[in-house]
Coordinates of C-alpha atoms and ligand atoms in Angstrom, one line a residue:
X116 CA 82.0 96.5 63.6
X117 CA 83.4 93.3 62.0
X118 CA 87.1 92.7 61.9
X119 CA 89.0 89.7 60.5
X120 CA 90.7 88.0 63.5
X121 CA 93.7 85.9 62.6
X122 CA 93.1 83.9 65.7
X123 CA 89.6 82.6 64.8
X124 CA 90.1 82.9 61.1
X125 CA 86.8 84.7 60.7
X126 CA 85.4 88.1 60.5
X127 CA 84.3 88.6 64.2
X128 CA 82.2 91.3 65.7
X129 CA 84.6 93.5 67.6
X130 CA 83.8 93.7 71.3
X131 CA 86.4 95.0 73.8
X132 CA 86.5 93.4 77.2
X133 CA 85.5 96.5 79.2
X134 CA 82.6 98.4 77.7
X135 CA 83.9 101.2 75.5
X136 CA 87.6 101.0 76.4
X137 CA 90.0 99.5 73.8
X138 CA 93.5 98.3 74.7
X139 CA 95.6 98.1 71.6
X140 CA 99.2 97.0 71.1
X141 CA 101.3 97.5 68.0
X142 CA 104.7 96.0 67.3
X143 CA 107.0 99.0 66.8
X144 CA 109.9 99.4 64.4
X145 CA 113.4 97.9 64.7
X146 CA 115.3 101.1 64.7
X147 CA 118.5 100.0 62.9
X148 CA 117.6 101.8 59.6
X149 CA 114.9 103.9 58.0
X150 CA 111.4 102.3 57.8
X151 CA 110.6 101.3 54.2
X152 CA 107.2 102.2 52.8
X153 CA 106.2 98.6 53.3
X154 CA 106.7 98.9 57.1
X155 CA 104.8 102.1 56.9
X156 CA 101.8 100.5 55.1
X157 CA 101.3 98.4 58.3
X158 CA 101.5 101.6 60.5
X159 CA 99.1 103.5 58.2
X160 CA 96.5 100.7 58.3
X161 CA 96.9 100.4 62.1
X162 CA 96.5 104.1 62.4
X163 CA 93.3 103.9 60.4
X164 CA 92.1 101.2 62.7
X165 CA 92.9 103.2 65.9
X166 CA 91.2 106.3 64.5
X167 CA 88.1 104.3 63.4
X168 CA 87.8 102.9 66.9
X169 CA 87.9 106.5 68.2
X170 CA 85.5 107.6 65.5
X171 CA 82.8 105.2 66.6
X172 CA 83.3 106.2 70.3
X173 CA 85.8 103.9 71.8
X174 CA 88.3 105.2 74.3
X175 CA 91.6 103.8 73.0
X176 CA 94.9 103.3 74.8
X177 CA 97.5 102.3 72.3
X178 CA 101.0 101.0 73.2
X179 CA 104.0 100.5 70.9
X180 CA 107.5 99.2 71.6
X181 CA 110.7 100.4 70.0
X182 CA 112.9 97.4 69.2
X183 CA 116.4 98.6 70.1
X184 CA 117.8 95.3 71.2
X185 CA 117.3 91.6 70.6
X186 CA 115.9 91.4 67.0
X187 CA 118.3 89.2 65.2
X188 CA 118.8 89.0 61.4
X189 CA 116.5 86.0 61.3
X190 CA 113.3 86.0 63.3
X191 CA 114.3 82.4 64.3
X192 CA 116.9 83.6 66.9
X193 CA 119.9 83.3 64.6
X194 CA 122.3 85.8 63.0
X195 CA 123.7 89.1 64.0
X196 CA 121.6 91.6 66.1
X197 CA 120.0 94.0 63.7
X198 CA 120.9 97.0 65.8
X199 CA 124.6 95.9 66.0
X200 CA 124.6 95.6 62.2
X201 CA 123.3 99.1 61.9
X202 CA 125.9 100.5 64.3
X203 CA 128.7 98.7 62.4
X204 CA 127.4 100.0 59.1
X205 CA 127.4 103.6 60.3
X206 CA 130.4 103.5 62.8
X207 CA 128.2 104.7 65.6
X208 CA 127.1 103.2 68.9
X209 CA 123.9 101.1 69.1
X210 CA 122.2 103.8 71.2
X211 CA 123.1 106.5 68.7
X212 CA 121.6 104.4 65.9
X213 CA 118.5 103.8 68.0
X214 CA 118.0 107.5 68.7
X215 CA 118.5 108.6 65.1
X216 CA 116.2 106.0 63.5
X217 CA 113.5 106.3 66.2
X218 CA 113.4 110.1 65.4
X219 CA 113.4 109.3 61.7
X220 CA 110.5 106.9 62.1
X221 CA 108.3 109.4 63.9
X222 CA 109.2 112.1 61.4
X223 CA 108.0 109.7 58.6
X224 CA 104.9 108.9 60.6
X225 CA 104.1 112.6 61.0
X226 CA 104.4 113.1 57.2
X227 CA 101.9 110.3 56.7
X228 CA 99.5 111.7 59.3
X229 CA 100.1 108.6 61.5
X230 CA 99.3 109.5 65.1
X231 CA 101.9 108.6 67.8
X232 CA 100.5 106.0 70.2
X233 CA 99.9 107.1 73.8
X234 CA 102.7 105.0 75.1
X235 CA 106.0 104.3 73.2
X236 CA 108.5 102.3 75.1
X237 CA 112.0 101.2 74.0
X238 CA 112.9 97.6 74.9
X239 CA 116.1 98.7 76.6
X240 CA 114.0 100.6 79.2
X241 CA 112.2 97.4 80.4
X242 CA 115.0 95.0 81.1
X243 CA 113.9 94.5 84.8
X244 CA 110.4 93.6 83.5
X245 CA 111.8 91.0 81.1
X246 CA 113.9 89.4 83.8
X247 CA 110.9 89.3 86.2
X248 CA 108.7 87.5 83.6
X249 CA 111.4 85.1 82.4
X250 CA 112.1 84.2 86.1
X251 CA 108.5 83.4 86.6
X252 CA 108.4 81.3 83.3
X253 CA 111.3 79.2 84.6
X254 CA 109.6 78.8 88.0
X255 CA 106.4 77.7 86.3
X256 CA 108.3 75.1 84.2
X257 CA 107.8 76.8 80.9
X258 CA 111.4 77.8 80.3
X259 CA 114.8 76.1 80.6
X260 CA 118.5 77.0 80.5
X261 CA 120.7 75.4 77.9
X262 CA 124.1 76.3 76.7
X263 CA 123.9 79.6 78.6
X264 CA 120.7 80.8 77.1
X265 CA 117.1 80.6 78.4
X266 CA 114.6 79.0 76.1
X267 CA 110.8 78.8 76.1
X268 CA 109.7 75.2 76.0
X269 CA 107.0 75.0 73.4
X270 CA 106.3 71.3 74.2
X271 CA 104.7 72.4 77.5
X272 CA 101.7 74.0 75.6
X273 CA 98.6 72.2 74.4
X274 CA 98.7 74.2 71.2
X275 CA 101.6 76.3 70.1
X276 CA 100.8 77.0 66.4
X277 CA 97.7 79.1 67.1
X278 CA 97.6 80.8 63.7
X279 CA 97.7 77.7 61.5
X280 CA 96.0 78.9 58.4
X281 CA 99.0 80.5 56.8
X282 CA 99.8 80.0 53.2
X283 CA 103.2 78.7 52.3
X284 CA 104.2 82.2 51.3
X285 CA 103.3 83.7 54.7
X286 CA 105.3 81.0 56.5
X287 CA 108.3 81.6 54.3
X288 CA 108.2 85.3 55.2
X289 CA 108.1 84.4 58.9
X290 CA 110.9 82.0 58.8
X291 CA 113.1 84.2 56.6
X292 CA 116.3 83.2 55.0
X293 CA 119.4 81.7 56.6
X294 CA 117.8 80.0 59.6
X295 CA 120.2 77.7 61.3
X296 CA 119.3 75.0 63.8
X297 CA 120.3 75.8 67.4
X298 CA 121.4 72.5 69.0
X299 CA 120.6 73.8 72.5
X300 CA 116.9 73.7 71.8
X301 CA 114.8 70.8 73.2
X302 CA 112.2 71.3 70.5
X303 CA 112.6 72.8 67.1
X304 CA 110.0 75.5 67.8
X305 CA 111.5 76.6 71.2
X306 CA 112.8 80.2 71.2
X307 CA 115.2 82.3 73.2
X308 CA 114.0 84.5 76.0
X309 CA 117.5 85.5 77.2
X310 CA 120.8 85.2 75.5
X311 CA 124.1 85.0 77.4
X312 CA 125.9 82.9 74.8
X313 CA 125.8 83.9 71.3
X314 CA 128.4 83.3 68.6
X315 CA 128.1 87.1 68.1
X316 CA 129.8 87.9 71.4
X317 CA 130.6 91.5 70.6
X318 CA 127.0 92.4 71.4
X319 CA 127.3 96.0 72.6
X320 CA 124.4 96.2 75.1
X321 CA 124.4 93.7 77.9
X322 CA 122.7 93.5 81.3
X323 CA 123.3 91.5 84.4
X324 CA 120.7 88.8 85.0
X325 CA 120.2 85.7 87.3
X326 CA 121.5 83.7 84.3
X327 CA 124.6 85.8 83.5
X328 CA 125.4 88.9 81.6
X329 CA 123.3 89.0 78.4
X330 CA 120.4 90.5 76.6
X331 CA 116.7 89.7 75.9
X332 CA 115.2 87.9 72.9
X333 CA 113.0 89.9 70.7
X334 CA 109.7 88.2 71.4
X335 CA 109.6 88.7 75.2
X336 CA 109.8 92.5 74.8
X337 CA 106.4 92.9 73.2
X338 CA 104.6 90.6 75.8
X339 CA 106.2 92.5 78.7
X340 CA 105.7 96.0 77.3
X341 CA 102.1 95.2 76.6
X342 CA 101.4 93.7 80.0
X343 CA 103.3 96.4 81.8
X344 CA 101.2 99.2 80.2
X345 CA 97.9 97.5 79.4
X346 CA 97.5 94.9 82.1
X347 CA 96.7 91.2 81.9
X348 CA 94.1 91.5 79.1
X349 CA 94.7 92.9 75.7
X350 CA 91.8 93.6 73.3
X351 CA 93.7 93.8 70.0
X352 CA 97.3 93.3 68.8
X353 CA 98.5 94.5 65.5
X354 CA 101.4 94.0 63.1
X355 CA 102.5 93.0 59.6
X356 CA 101.6 89.5 58.5
X357 CA 105.2 88.4 58.7
X358 CA 105.0 89.0 62.5
X359 CA 102.2 86.4 62.9
X360 CA 104.8 83.6 62.9
X361 CA 107.0 83.2 64.8
X362 CA 106.9 86.6 66.6
X363 CA 103.2 86.8 67.6
X364 CA 102.9 83.0 68.0
X365 CA 105.7 83.3 70.6
X366 CA 104.2 86.3 72.3
X367 CA 101.0 84.4 72.9
X368 CA 102.9 81.3 74.1
X369 CA 104.9 83.1 76.7
X370 CA 102.2 85.6 77.8
X371 CA 99.5 83.0 78.4
X372 CA 102.0 80.7 80.1
X373 CA 103.0 83.5 82.4
X374 CA 99.4 84.8 83.0
X375 CA 97.7 81.4 83.2
X376 CA 94.8 82.6 81.1
X377 CA 94.0 83.8 77.6
X378 CA 95.6 87.1 76.8
X379 CA 94.5 88.8 73.6
X380 CA 91.2 88.4 71.8
X381 CA 91.8 90.0 68.4
X382 CA 94.8 89.8 66.1
X383 CA 95.0 92.3 63.2
X384 CA 97.5 91.6 60.5
X385 CA 98.3 93.8 57.6
X386 CA 99.5 92.1 54.4
X387 CA 102.6 93.1 52.7
X388 CA 103.5 95.8 50.3
X389 CA 105.7 94.2 47.6
X390 CA 107.6 95.6 44.7
X391 CA 107.1 94.3 41.1
X392 CA 110.2 92.3 41.8
X393 CA 108.8 90.7 44.9
X394 CA 109.5 91.2 48.6
X395 CA 110.4 94.8 49.8
X396 CA 113.9 95.0 51.2
X397 CA 116.1 97.5 52.9
X398 CA 119.2 96.1 51.3
X399 CA 118.3 95.0 47.8
X400 CA 117.1 97.2 45.0
X401 CA 115.9 100.7 45.5
X402 CA 115.4 101.4 49.3
X403 CA 111.9 102.9 49.2
X404 CA 111.5 105.5 52.0
X405 CA 109.2 108.4 52.5
X406 CA 112.2 110.8 51.9
X407 CA 112.8 109.1 48.6
X408 CA 109.2 109.6 47.5
X409 CA 109.5 113.2 48.5
X410 CA 112.7 113.7 46.6
X411 CA 110.9 112.4 43.6
X412 CA 108.2 115.0 44.1
X413 CA 105.4 112.9 45.7
X414 CA 103.3 114.2 48.5
X415 CA 103.6 111.5 51.3
X416 CA 99.8 111.7 51.7
X417 CA 99.5 110.4 48.2
X418 CA 101.2 107.3 49.4
X419 CA 98.8 107.1 52.3
X420 CA 95.9 107.5 49.8
X421 CA 97.5 104.7 47.6
X422 CA 97.5 102.4 50.6
X423 CA 93.9 103.2 51.5
X424 CA 92.7 102.3 48.0
X425 CA 93.4 98.6 48.8
X426 CA 92.2 96.3 51.5
X427 CA 94.7 95.7 54.3
X428 CA 94.3 91.9 53.9
X429 CA 95.5 91.8 50.4
X430 CA 99.1 92.2 49.4
X431 CA 99.7 95.4 47.5
X432 CA 102.2 95.9 44.7
X433 CA 104.1 99.2 44.7
X434 CA 105.2 100.8 41.4
X435 CA 105.7 104.4 40.4
X436 CA 103.1 103.9 37.8
X437 CA 100.6 102.9 40.5
X438 CA 101.7 105.8 42.7
X439 CA 101.3 108.2 39.7
X440 CA 97.8 107.0 39.2
X441 CA 97.1 107.6 42.9
X442 CA 98.6 111.1 42.6
X443 CA 96.3 111.9 39.7
X444 CA 93.3 110.6 41.5
X445 CA 94.3 112.4 44.7
X446 CA 94.8 115.7 42.9
X447 CA 91.5 115.4 41.1
X448 CA 89.8 114.9 44.4
X449 CA 91.6 117.9 45.9
X450 CA 90.5 120.0 42.9
X451 CA 86.9 118.9 43.4
X452 CA 87.1 119.7 47.1
X453 CA 88.5 123.1 46.2
X454 CA 85.2 124.0 44.6
X455 CA 83.2 123.3 47.8
X456 CA 84.0 126.4 49.7
X457 CA 80.9 128.6 49.8
X458 CA 78.3 129.9 52.2
X459 CA 75.8 127.1 52.0
X460 CA 74.5 125.2 55.0
X461 CA 74.9 121.6 56.1
X462 CA 71.9 119.4 55.4
X463 CA 71.7 117.1 58.4
X464 CA 69.7 114.3 56.7
X465 CA 72.0 114.2 53.7
X466 CA 75.0 114.2 56.0
X467 CA 73.7 111.2 57.9
X468 CA 72.7 109.2 54.9
X469 CA 76.1 109.7 53.2
X470 CA 78.0 109.1 56.4
X471 CA 76.2 105.7 56.6
X472 CA 78.0 104.7 53.3
X473 CA 81.3 105.4 55.0
X474 CA 80.7 103.6 58.2
X475 CA 79.2 100.6 56.4
X476 CA 82.4 100.2 54.5
X477 CA 84.6 100.6 57.6
X478 CA 82.4 98.3 59.7
X479 CA 83.0 95.6 57.2
X480 CA 86.5 94.6 58.2
X481 CA 87.9 98.1 57.7
X482 CA 87.2 98.3 54.0
X483 CA 89.1 101.5 53.2
X484 CA 88.9 100.9 49.5
X485 CA 85.1 101.2 49.8
X486 CA 85.5 104.1 52.2
X487 CA 87.4 105.9 49.5
X488 CA 84.5 105.2 47.2
X489 CA 82.2 106.8 49.8
X490 CA 84.3 110.0 49.4
X491 CA 83.6 110.0 45.6
X492 CA 79.9 109.3 46.4
X493 CA 79.8 112.5 48.6
X494 CA 81.3 114.6 45.8
X495 CA 78.7 113.3 43.3
X496 CA 75.8 113.6 45.7
X497 CA 72.9 116.0 45.2
X498 CA 73.4 118.1 48.3
X499 CA 74.9 121.4 49.4
X500 CA 78.6 122.1 49.2
X501 CA 78.8 122.6 52.9
X502 CA 77.3 119.1 53.5
X503 CA 80.0 117.7 51.2
X504 CA 82.8 119.6 52.9
X505 CA 81.6 118.6 56.4
X506 CA 81.5 114.9 55.3
X507 CA 85.0 115.0 53.7
X508 CA 86.3 116.6 57.0
X509 CA 84.4 114.0 59.1
X510 CA 85.8 111.0 57.1
X511 CA 89.3 112.5 57.3
X512 CA 89.3 112.0 61.1
X513 CA 89.9 108.4 60.1
X514 CA 91.4 108.5 56.6
X515 CA 93.7 111.4 57.4
X516 CA 94.6 112.1 53.7
X517 CA 94.3 115.9 54.2
X518 CA 92.1 116.6 51.2
X519 CA 90.8 119.9 52.5
X520 CA 94.3 121.2 53.1
X521 CA 95.4 119.9 49.7
X522 CA 92.4 121.7 48.2
X523 CA 93.5 125.0 49.8
X524 CA 97.1 124.6 48.7
X525 CA 96.0 123.7 45.2
X526 CA 93.9 126.9 45.0
X527 CA 97.0 128.9 46.0
X528 CA 99.4 127.1 43.7
X529 CA 97.0 127.3 40.7
X530 CA 97.4 131.0 40.9
X531 CA 101.2 130.9 41.0
X532 CA 101.9 127.7 39.1
X533 CA 103.8 127.5 35.8
X534 CA 105.0 131.1 36.2
X535 CA 108.7 131.7 35.7
X536 CA 109.5 128.2 34.8
X537 CA 112.7 128.0 32.8
X538 CA 112.4 126.8 29.2
X539 CA 114.7 123.8 29.9
X540 CA 112.2 122.5 32.5
X541 CA 109.2 123.0 30.3
X542 CA 111.0 121.0 27.6
X543 CA 111.7 118.2 30.0
X544 CA 108.1 118.2 31.1
X545 CA 107.1 117.7 27.4
X546 CA 109.6 114.9 27.0
X547 CA 108.2 113.2 30.1
X548 CA 104.7 113.5 28.8
X549 CA 105.7 111.8 25.6
X550 CA 107.5 109.1 27.5
X551 CA 104.4 108.5 29.6
X552 CA 102.2 108.3 26.5
X553 CA 104.6 105.7 25.1
X554 CA 104.3 103.9 28.4
X555 CA 108.1 104.3 28.9
X556 CA 107.7 104.8 32.6
X557 CA 111.4 104.2 33.4
X558 CA 112.3 107.2 31.1
X559 CA 109.5 109.2 32.6
X560 CA 110.8 108.5 36.1
X561 CA 114.3 109.4 35.0
X562 CA 113.1 112.8 33.7
X563 CA 111.1 113.5 36.8
X564 CA 114.3 112.8 38.9
X565 CA 116.2 115.2 36.6
X566 CA 113.6 117.9 37.1
X567 CA 113.8 117.3 40.9
X568 CA 117.6 117.6 40.8
X569 CA 117.1 121.0 39.1
X570 CA 115.0 122.2 42.0
X571 CA 111.4 121.8 40.6
X572 CA 108.6 119.6 41.7
X573 CA 105.9 118.3 39.3
X574 CA 102.5 117.2 40.4
X575 CA 99.7 115.6 38.3
X576 CA 96.4 117.5 38.5
X577 CA 93.2 117.3 36.6
X578 CA 94.2 120.3 34.6
X579 CA 97.5 118.7 33.6
X580 CA 101.1 118.6 35.0
X581 CA 101.9 121.5 37.3
X582 CA 105.4 122.5 38.1
X583 CA 106.5 124.5 41.1
X584 CA 109.9 125.5 42.5
X585 CA 111.0 123.4 45.5
Ligands
AMP38 P1 110.4 95.8 61.7 O1 110.9 97.2 61.7 O2 111.2 94.9 60.7 O3 110.3 95.2 63.0 O4 108.9 95.9 61.0 C1 108.0 96.9 61.4 C2 106.6 96.5 60.9 O5 106.5 96.4 59.5 C3 106.2 95.1 61.4 O6 104.8 95.2 61.8 C4 106.3 94.2 60.1 O7 105.4 93.1 60.2 C5 105.9 95.2 59.1 N1 106.4 94.9 57.7 C6 107.6 94.4 57.3 N2 107.7 94.3 56.0 C7 106.5 94.8 55.5 C8 106.0 94.9 54.1 N3 106.7 94.6 53.0 N4 104.7 95.4 54.0 C9 104.0 95.7 55.1 N5 104.4 95.6 56.4 C10 105.7 95.1 56.6
ZN39 ZN1 106.2 92.7 68.7

């Protein structure tokens, strides 16, 4: 299997260190707010990667942190702590906010068929571990105290900027807005391992440490949580592309300085989901969450399908028009799958040859767009329905778009759909159809929202628009 490795800047043959065992680490969410669907694009593609590893026979242990302390407004160690901002916004404690949004994150993941990693560890449960590693970094001469904080000294490394093929755009994402210079730093790239002095001194969560009462920086948590659970060697580390710099660059710096050897062989980065207006944001424009999509009548798995139709290394533009197209395609697929239930037998030779199309796509840097094409190839193939159904179910161990379930539901709803629909709703559906024809998608969206408010959900199917009561 070939995977693009941000570290080597090539598609490398994936080979774990220990035979068929894969250790995998994923940067988890900062639980100060709901995840937006951009965040979830990263988790969907990482889920596909994990499931594909399992599909080809690897025994995977996956670890994820929950960032509940230390992630400041800017990734460059400045600004308010994001958790504190969330707590202030909602007049709750930081721990209440963390609990609420951690649960909300996993609820969204469940709706998107994203499996929960074997180990999920909040940063606040590993403070002793952070202190132990920071102490060792100071002893080894890689960290220093200045102005009350502990900093990592990047000048001690032969090479700090390990991922240096970024485009201007990627680096701009990493640095983010509002970065201020910290005069305590010896070198511009140095970063905070432990804060005791911050101009935001109302930080709610603080712990005793050899350097005074304070709290950890964001970067140290992922290194420590990974090493604690997966040991000194990590096979693959994942995250969104904005995390490559400075977050992952800092993780590598401190982990390798601490361990005294190379740490992680493969770096998998998912490119961003953007809106037509640019970067996705939790504060500007419409806050795109899974719940919002559901309120608008979309099946969350249609969003997963939409993500799979594009390669993870390309940025993807979200619009309702694009999502509607994905919904139509998804429903057409489900309708086709609904015709496959019969008493035929699986043809093993046809199964193997069609499966090869799927694995070939996935082996080539997780090309999910081509893997989706393999689903279409199965449906068009000249073989028994049982073979097709078995293949769709087999691919779904990785794709997890639930086509068989959707096919079953469709068959049920087809028999009850469009019964007892009030005339007012039927009229609105007609108006929406006209608006879509005229490419007035804003109006079409408005009408769909109105229909949803009135308690009805519309879905696009091959047979036309179906409407059901919520
Ligand atoms: P955060 O909760 O901000 O720590 O981010 C959670 C994950 O989402 C990280 O892996 C980020 O790199 C990733 N991420 C942030 N914004 C986007 C986006 N627009 N598209 C895809 N992934 C993103
Ligand atoms: Zn991380």
